[in-house]
PDB file of C-alpha atoms in Angstrom:
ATOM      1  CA  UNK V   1       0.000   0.000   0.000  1.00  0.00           C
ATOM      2  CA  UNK V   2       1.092   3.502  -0.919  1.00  0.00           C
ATOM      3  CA  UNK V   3       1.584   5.544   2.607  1.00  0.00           C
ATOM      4  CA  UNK V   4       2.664   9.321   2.728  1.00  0.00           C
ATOM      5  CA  UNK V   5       5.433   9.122   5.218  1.00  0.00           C
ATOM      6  CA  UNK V   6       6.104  13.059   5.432  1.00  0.00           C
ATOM      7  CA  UNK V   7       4.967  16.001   3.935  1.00  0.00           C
ATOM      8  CA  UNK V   8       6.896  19.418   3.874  1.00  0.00           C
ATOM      9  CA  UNK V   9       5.304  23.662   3.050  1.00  0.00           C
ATOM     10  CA  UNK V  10       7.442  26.080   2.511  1.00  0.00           C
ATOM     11  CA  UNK V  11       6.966  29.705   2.010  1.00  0.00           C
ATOM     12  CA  UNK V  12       3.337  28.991   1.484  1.00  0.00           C
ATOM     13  CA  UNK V  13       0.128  29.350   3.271  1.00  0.00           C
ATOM     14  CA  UNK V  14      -2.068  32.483   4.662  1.00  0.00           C
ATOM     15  CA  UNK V  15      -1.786  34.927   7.073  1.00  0.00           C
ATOM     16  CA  UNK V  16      -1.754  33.175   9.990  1.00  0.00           C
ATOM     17  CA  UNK V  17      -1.502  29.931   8.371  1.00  0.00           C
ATOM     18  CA  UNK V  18       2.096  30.743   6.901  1.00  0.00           C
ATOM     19  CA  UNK V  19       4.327  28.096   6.673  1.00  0.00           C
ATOM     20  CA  UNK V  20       7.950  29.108   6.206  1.00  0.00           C
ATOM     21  CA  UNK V  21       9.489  25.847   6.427  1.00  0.00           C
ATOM     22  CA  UNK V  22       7.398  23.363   8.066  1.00  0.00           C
ATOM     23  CA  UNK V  23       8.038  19.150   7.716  1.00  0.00           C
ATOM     24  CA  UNK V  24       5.750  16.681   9.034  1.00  0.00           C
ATOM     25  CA  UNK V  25       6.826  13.623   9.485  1.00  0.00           C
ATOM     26  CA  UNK V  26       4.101  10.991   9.545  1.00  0.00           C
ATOM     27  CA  UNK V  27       5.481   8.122  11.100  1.00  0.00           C
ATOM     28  CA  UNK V  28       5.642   5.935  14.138  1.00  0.00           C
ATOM     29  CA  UNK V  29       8.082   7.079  17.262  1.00  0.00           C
ATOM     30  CA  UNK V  30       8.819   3.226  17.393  1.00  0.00           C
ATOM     31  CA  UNK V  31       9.698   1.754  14.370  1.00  0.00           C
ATOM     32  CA  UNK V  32       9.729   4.419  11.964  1.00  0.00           C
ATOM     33  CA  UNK V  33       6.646   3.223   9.787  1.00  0.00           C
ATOM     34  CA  UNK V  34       4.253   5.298   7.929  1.00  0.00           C
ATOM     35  CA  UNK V  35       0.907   5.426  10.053  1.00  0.00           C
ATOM     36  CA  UNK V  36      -2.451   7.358  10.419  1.00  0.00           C
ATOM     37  CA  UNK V  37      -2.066  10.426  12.154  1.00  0.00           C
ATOM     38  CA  UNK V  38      -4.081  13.067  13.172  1.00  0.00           C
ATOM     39  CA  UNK V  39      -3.292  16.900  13.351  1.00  0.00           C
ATOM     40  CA  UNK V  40      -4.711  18.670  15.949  1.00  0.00           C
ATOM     41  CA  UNK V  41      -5.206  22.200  15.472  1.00  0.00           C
ATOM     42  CA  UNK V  42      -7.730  24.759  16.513  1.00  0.00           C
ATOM     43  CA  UNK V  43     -10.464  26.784  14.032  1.00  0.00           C
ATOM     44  CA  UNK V  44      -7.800  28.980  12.128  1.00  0.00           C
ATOM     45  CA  UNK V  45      -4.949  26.374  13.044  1.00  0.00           C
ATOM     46  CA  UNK V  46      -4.467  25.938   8.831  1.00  0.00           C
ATOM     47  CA  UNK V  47      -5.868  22.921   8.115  1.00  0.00           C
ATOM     48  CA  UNK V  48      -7.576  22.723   5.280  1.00  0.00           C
ATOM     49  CA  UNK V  49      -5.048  25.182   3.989  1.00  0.00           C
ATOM     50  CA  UNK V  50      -1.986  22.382   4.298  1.00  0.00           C
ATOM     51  CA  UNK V  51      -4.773  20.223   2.758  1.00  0.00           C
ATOM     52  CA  UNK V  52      -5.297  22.359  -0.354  1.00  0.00           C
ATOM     53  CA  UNK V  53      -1.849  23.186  -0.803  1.00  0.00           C
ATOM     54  CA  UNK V  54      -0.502  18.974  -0.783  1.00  0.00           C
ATOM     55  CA  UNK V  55      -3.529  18.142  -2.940  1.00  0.00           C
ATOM     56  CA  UNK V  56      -2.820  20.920  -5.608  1.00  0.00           C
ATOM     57  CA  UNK V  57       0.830  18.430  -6.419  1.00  0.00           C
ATOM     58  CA  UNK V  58      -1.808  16.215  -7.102  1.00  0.00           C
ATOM     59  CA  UNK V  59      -5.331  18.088  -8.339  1.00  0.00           C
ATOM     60  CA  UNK V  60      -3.543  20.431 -10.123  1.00  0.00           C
ATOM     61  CA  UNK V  61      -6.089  23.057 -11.720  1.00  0.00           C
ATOM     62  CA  UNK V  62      -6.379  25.985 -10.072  1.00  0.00           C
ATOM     63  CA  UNK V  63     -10.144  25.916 -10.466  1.00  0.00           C
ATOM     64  CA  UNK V  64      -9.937  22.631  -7.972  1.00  0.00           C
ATOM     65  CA  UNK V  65      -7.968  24.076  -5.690  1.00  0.00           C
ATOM     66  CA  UNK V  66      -9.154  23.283  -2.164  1.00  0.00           C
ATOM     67  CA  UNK V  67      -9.909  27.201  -0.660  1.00  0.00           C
ATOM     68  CA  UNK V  68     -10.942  28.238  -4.270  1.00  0.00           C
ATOM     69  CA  UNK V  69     -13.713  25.138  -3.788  1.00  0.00           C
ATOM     70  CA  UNK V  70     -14.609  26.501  -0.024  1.00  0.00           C
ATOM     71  CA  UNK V  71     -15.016  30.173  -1.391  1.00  0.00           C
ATOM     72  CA  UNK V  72     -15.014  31.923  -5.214  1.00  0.00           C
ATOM     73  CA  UNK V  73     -12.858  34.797  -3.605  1.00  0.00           C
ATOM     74  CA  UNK V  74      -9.673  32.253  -2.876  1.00  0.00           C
ATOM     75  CA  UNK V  75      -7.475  32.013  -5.293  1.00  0.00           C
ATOM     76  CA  UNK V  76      -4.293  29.958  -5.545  1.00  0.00           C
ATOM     77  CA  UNK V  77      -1.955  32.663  -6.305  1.00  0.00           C
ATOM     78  CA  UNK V  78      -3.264  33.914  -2.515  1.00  0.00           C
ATOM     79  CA  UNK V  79      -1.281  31.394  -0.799  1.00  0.00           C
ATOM     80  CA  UNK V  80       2.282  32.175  -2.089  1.00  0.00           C
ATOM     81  CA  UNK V  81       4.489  35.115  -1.479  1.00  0.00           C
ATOM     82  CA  UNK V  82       4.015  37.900  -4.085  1.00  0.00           C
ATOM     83  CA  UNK V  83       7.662  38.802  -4.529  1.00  0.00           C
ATOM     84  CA  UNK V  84       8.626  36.356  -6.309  1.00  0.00           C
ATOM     85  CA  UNK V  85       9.872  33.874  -3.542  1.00  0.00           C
ATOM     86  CA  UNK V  86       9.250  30.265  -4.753  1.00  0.00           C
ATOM     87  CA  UNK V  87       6.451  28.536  -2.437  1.00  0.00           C
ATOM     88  CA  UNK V  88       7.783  24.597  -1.940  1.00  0.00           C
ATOM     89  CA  UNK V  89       5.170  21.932  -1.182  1.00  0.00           C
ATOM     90  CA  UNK V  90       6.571  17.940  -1.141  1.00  0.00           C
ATOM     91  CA  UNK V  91       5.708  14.445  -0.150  1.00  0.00           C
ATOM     92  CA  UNK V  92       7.363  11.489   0.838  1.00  0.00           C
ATOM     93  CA  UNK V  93       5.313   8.366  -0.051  1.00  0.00           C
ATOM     94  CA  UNK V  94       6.199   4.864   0.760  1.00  0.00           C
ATOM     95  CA  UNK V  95       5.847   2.826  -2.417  1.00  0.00           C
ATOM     96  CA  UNK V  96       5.128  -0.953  -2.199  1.00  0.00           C
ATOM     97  CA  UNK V  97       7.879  -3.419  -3.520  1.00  0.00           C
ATOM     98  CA  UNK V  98       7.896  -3.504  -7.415  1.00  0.00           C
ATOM     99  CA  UNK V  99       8.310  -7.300  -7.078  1.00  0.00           C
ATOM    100  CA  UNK V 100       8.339 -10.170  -4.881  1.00  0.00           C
ATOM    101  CA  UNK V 101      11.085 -10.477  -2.225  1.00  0.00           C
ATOM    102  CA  UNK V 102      12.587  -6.543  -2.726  1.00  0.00           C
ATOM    103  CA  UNK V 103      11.859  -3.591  -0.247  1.00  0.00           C
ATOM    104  CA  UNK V 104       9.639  -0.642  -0.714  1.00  0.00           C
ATOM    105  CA  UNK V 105      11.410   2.625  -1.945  1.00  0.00           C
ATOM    106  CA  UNK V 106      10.338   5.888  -1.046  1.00  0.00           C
ATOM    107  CA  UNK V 107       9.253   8.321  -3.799  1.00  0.00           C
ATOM    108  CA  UNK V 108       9.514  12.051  -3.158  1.00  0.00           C
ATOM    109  CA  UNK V 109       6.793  14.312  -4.836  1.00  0.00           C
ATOM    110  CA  UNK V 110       6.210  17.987  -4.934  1.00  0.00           C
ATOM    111  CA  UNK V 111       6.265  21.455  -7.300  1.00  0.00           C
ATOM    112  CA  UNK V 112       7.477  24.712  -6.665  1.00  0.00           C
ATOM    113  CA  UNK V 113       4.979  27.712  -6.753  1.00  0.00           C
ATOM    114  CA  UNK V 114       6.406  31.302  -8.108  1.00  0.00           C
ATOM    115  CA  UNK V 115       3.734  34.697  -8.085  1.00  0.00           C
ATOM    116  CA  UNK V 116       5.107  37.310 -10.356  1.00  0.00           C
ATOM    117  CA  UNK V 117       2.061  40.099  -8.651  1.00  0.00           C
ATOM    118  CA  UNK V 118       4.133  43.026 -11.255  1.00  0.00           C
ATOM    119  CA  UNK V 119       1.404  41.096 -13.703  1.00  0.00           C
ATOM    120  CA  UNK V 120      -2.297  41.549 -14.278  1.00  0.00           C
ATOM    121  CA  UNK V 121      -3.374  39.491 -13.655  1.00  0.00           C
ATOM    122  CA  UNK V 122      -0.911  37.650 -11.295  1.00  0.00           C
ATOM    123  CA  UNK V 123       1.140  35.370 -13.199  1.00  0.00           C
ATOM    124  CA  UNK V 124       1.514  31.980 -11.780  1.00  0.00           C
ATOM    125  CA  UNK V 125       5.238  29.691 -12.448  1.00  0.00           C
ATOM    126  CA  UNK V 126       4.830  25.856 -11.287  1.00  0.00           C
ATOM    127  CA  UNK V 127       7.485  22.992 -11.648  1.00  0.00           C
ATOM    128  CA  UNK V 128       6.754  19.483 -10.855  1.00  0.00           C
ATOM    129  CA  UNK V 129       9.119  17.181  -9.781  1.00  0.00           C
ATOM    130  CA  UNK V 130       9.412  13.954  -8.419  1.00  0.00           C
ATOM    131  CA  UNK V 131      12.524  11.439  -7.708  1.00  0.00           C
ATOM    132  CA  UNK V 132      13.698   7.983  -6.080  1.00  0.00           C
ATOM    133  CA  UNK V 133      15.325   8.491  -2.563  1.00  0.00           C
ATOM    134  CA  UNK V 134      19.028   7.383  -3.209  1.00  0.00           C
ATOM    135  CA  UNK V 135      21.947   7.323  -1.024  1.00  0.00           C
ATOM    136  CA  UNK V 136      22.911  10.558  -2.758  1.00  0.00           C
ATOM    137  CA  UNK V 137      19.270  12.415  -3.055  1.00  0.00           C
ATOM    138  CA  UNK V 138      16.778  12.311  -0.862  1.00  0.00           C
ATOM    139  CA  UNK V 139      14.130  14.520   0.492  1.00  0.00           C
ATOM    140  CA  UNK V 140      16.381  17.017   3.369  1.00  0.00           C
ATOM    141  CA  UNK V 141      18.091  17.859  -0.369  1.00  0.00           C
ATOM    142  CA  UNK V 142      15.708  19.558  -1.675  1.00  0.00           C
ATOM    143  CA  UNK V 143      16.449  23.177  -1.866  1.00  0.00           C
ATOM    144  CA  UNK V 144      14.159  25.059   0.611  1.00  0.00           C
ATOM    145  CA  UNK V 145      14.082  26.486   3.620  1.00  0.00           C
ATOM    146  CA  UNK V 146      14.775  23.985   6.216  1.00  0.00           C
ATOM    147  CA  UNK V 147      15.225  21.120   4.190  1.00  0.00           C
ATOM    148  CA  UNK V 148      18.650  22.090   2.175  1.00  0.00           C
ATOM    149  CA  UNK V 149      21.442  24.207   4.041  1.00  0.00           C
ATOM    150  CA  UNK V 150      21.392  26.801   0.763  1.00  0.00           C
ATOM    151  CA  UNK V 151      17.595  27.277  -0.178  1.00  0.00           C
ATOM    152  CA  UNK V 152      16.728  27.815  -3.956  1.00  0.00           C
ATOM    153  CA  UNK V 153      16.505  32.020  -4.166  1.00  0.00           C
ATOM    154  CA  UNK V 154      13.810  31.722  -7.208  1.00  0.00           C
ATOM    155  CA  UNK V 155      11.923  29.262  -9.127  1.00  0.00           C
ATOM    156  CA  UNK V 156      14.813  28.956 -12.179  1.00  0.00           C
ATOM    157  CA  UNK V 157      17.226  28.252  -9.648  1.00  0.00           C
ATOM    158  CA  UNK V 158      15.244  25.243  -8.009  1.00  0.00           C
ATOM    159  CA  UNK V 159      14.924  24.215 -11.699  1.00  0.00           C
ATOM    160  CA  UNK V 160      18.331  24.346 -12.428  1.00  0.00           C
ATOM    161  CA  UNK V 161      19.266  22.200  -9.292  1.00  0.00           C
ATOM    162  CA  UNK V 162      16.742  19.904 -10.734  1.00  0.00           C
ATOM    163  CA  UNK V 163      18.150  19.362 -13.842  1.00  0.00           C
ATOM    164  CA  UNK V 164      21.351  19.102 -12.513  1.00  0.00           C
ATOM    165  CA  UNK V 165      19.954  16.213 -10.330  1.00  0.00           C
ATOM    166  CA  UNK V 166      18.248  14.517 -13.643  1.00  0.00           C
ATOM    167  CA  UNK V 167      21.808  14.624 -15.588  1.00  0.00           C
ATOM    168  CA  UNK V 168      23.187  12.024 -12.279  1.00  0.00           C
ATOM    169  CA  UNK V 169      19.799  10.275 -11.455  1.00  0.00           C
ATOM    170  CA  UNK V 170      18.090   9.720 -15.409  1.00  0.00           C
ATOM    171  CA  UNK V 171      14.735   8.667 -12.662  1.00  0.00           C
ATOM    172  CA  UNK V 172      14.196  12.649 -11.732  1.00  0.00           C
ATOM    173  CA  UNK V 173      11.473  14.005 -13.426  1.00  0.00           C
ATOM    174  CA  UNK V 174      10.646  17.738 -13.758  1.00  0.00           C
ATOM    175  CA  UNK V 175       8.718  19.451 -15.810  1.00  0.00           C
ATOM    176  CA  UNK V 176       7.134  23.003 -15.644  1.00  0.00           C
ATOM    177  CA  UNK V 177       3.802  24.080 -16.138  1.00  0.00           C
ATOM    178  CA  UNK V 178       2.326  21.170 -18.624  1.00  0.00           C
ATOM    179  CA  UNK V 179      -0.040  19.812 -15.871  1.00  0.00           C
ATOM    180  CA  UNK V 180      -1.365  17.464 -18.312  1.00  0.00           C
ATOM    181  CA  UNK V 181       1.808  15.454 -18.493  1.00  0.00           C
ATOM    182  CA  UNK V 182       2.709  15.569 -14.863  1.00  0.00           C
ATOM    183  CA  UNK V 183      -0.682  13.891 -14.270  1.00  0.00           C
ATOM    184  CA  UNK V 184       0.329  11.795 -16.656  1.00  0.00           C
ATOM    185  CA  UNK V 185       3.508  11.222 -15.405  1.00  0.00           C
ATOM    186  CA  UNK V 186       2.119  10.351 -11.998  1.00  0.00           C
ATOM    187  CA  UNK V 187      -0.562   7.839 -12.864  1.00  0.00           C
ATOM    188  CA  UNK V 188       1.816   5.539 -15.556  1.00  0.00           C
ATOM    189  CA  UNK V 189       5.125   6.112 -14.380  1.00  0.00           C
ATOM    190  CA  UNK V 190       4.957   6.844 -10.828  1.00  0.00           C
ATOM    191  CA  UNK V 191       1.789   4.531 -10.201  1.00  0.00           C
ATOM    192  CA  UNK V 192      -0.092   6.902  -7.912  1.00  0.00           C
ATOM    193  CA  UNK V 193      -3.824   7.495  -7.828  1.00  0.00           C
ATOM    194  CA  UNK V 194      -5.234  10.477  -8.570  1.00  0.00           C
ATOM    195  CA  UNK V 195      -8.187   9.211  -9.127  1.00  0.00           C
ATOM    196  CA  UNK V 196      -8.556   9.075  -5.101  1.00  0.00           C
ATOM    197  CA  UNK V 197      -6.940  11.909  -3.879  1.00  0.00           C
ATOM    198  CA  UNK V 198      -9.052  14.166  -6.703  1.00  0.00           C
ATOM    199  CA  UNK V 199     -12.103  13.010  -4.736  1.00  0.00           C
ATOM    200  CA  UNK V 200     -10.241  13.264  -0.805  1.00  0.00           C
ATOM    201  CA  UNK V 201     -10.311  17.161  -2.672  1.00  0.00           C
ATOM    202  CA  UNK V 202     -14.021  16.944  -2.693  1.00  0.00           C
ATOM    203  CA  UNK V 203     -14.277  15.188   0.983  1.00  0.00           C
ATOM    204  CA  UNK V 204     -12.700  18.075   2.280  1.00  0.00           C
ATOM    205  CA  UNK V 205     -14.762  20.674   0.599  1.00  0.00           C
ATOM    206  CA  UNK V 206     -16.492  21.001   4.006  1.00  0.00           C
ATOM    207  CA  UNK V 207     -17.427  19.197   7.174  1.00  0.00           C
ATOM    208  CA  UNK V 208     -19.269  16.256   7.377  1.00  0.00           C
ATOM    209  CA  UNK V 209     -17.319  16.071   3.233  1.00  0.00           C
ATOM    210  CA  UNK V 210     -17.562  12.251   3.191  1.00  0.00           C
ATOM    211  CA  UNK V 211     -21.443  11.911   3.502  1.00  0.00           C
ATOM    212  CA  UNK V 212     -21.928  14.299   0.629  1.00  0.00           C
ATOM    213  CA  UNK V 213     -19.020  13.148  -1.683  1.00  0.00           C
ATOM    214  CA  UNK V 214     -19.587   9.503  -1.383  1.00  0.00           C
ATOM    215  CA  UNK V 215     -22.319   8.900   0.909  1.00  0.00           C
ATOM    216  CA  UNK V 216     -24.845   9.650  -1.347  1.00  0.00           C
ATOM    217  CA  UNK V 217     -25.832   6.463  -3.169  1.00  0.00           C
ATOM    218  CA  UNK V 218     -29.917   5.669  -3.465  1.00  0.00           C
ATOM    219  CA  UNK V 219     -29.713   2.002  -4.042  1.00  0.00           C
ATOM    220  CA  UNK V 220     -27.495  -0.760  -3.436  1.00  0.00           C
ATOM    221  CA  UNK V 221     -26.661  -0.854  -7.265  1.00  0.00           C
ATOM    222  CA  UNK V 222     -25.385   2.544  -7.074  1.00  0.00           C
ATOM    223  CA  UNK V 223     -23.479   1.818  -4.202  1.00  0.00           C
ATOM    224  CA  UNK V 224     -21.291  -1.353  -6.158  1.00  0.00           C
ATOM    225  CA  UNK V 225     -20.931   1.109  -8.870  1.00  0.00           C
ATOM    226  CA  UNK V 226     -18.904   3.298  -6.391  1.00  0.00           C
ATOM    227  CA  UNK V 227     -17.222   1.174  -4.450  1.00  0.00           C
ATOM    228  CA  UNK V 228     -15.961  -0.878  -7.528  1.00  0.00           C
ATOM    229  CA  UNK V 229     -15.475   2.505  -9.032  1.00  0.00           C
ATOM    230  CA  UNK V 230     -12.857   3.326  -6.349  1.00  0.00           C
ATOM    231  CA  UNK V 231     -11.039  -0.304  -5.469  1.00  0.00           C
ATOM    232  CA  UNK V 232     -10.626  -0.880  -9.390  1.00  0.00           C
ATOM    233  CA  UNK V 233      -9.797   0.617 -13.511  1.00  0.00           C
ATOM    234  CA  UNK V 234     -13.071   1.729 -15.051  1.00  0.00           C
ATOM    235  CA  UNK V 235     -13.184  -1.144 -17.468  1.00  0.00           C
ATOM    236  CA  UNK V 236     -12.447  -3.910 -14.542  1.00  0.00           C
ATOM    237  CA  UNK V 237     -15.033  -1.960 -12.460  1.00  0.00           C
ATOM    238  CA  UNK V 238     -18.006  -2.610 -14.999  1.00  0.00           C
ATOM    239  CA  UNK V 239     -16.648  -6.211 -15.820  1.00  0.00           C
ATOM    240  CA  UNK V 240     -16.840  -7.026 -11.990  1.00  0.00           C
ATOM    241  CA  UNK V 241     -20.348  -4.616 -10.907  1.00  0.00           C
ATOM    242  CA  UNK V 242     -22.517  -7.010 -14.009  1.00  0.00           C
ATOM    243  CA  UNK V 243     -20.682 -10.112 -12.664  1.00  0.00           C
ATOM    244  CA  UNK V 244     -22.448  -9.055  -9.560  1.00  0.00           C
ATOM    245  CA  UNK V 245     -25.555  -8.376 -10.407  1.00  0.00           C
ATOM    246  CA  UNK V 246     -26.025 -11.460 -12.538  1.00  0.00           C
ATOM    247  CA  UNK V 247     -24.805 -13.613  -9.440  1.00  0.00           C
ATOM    248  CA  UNK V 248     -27.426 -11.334  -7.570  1.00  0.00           C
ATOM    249  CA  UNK V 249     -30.345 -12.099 -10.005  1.00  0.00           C
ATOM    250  CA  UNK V 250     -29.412 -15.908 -10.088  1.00  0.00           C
TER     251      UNK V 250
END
């Protein structure tokens, strides 16, 4: 099972839900594992803003951004600095072993968030990037404040440190601003499901998310649908919901 083991923001967030360089590790005291866990912060505390900002590496259209779904005067561009100070968001996930009898590998996802507010309207830079934790990269490299010792001053100098990683490690992958291939990218080549965390985006659109976002079926046909919908591909999803209701009609 893919597991987010930690999750980093930096020079991101909103007024008093600024982040400057925040990392959140997500995993046991004990033995170091990935595990649930649960942030406890008061009204205010930020949230569903560190929500909206992970998902947006993930449900990348500004139009789906988590705050802009809560309230038509959010905007993305809000939630960075405005002088041109790149905004770093990443993930450490926990992949499952690509075969039988090797160990899971840790994948490190993220983009980098640039505001140029000189524009009108606000022009907004993104880079994607994601990477393989080797002995020589891993995720306290990345350039930004507290992670690396020597953060990345703008958005063209994080991307030249990532295509200076890509020359040594062919497995880094960067690319700015074509969304559609970094979805892409993350569904065939990096195996990850967007599928689910596009709908965790509607979940959290406000309390009590889950009743309205999947809680909703009529019938108990509508309810395979969606389950089968979630656990499997579209095609394997139909094949298996008609198997079901012909062993139901039997």
């Amino acid at each position: 099972m893919q597991k987010i083991s930690r999750m980093y923001l930096g020079n991101c967030g909103y007024t008093t839900s600024w982040y400057p360089g925040t990392e959140l590790v997500l995993t046991d005291v004990d033995s170091g594992d990935a595990t649930d866990t649960i942030l406890n912060l008061e009204n205010g505390g930020g949230k569903t803003t560190l929500l909206a900002l992970i998902f947006s590496c993930f449900e990348t259209h500004e139009s789906k951004f988590l705050k802009r779904l809560q309230s038509d005067n959010a905007s993305f561009s809000q939630y960075f600095d405005h002088s041109g100070i790149p905004g770093v968001i990443a993930t450490e996930w926990v992949m499952p072993p690509r075969s039988a009898g090797s160990q899971p590998y840790r994948l490190i996802i993220g983009q980098v968030v640039s505001v140029r507010a000189s524009a009108e309207p606000m022009e907004v830079d993104r880079l994607f990037f994601s990477f393989e934790e080797k002995a020589h990269l891993g995720f306290r490299d990345i350039p930004a404040p507290g992670l690396a010792a020597t953060p990345a001053p703008s958005i063209s100098d994080f991307s030249k440190w990532a295509h200076e990683q890509q020359k040594s490690q062919p497995d880094f992958f960067v690319i700015r601003n074509n969304q559609k291939d970094w979805q892409r990218h993350l569904r065939e080549e990096r195996g990850i499901d967007l599928d689910m965390l596009k709908m965790q985006v509607n979940f959290s659109k406000s309390e009590g998310g889950l009743d309205s976002g999947f809680l909703d079926f009529k019938s108990e046909a509508e309810f395979v649908r969606k389950f089968l919908g979630l656990t499997l591909e579209p095609q394997k999803a139909e094949e298996a919901r008609r198997n079901v209701v012909e062993t139901c009609e039997k």
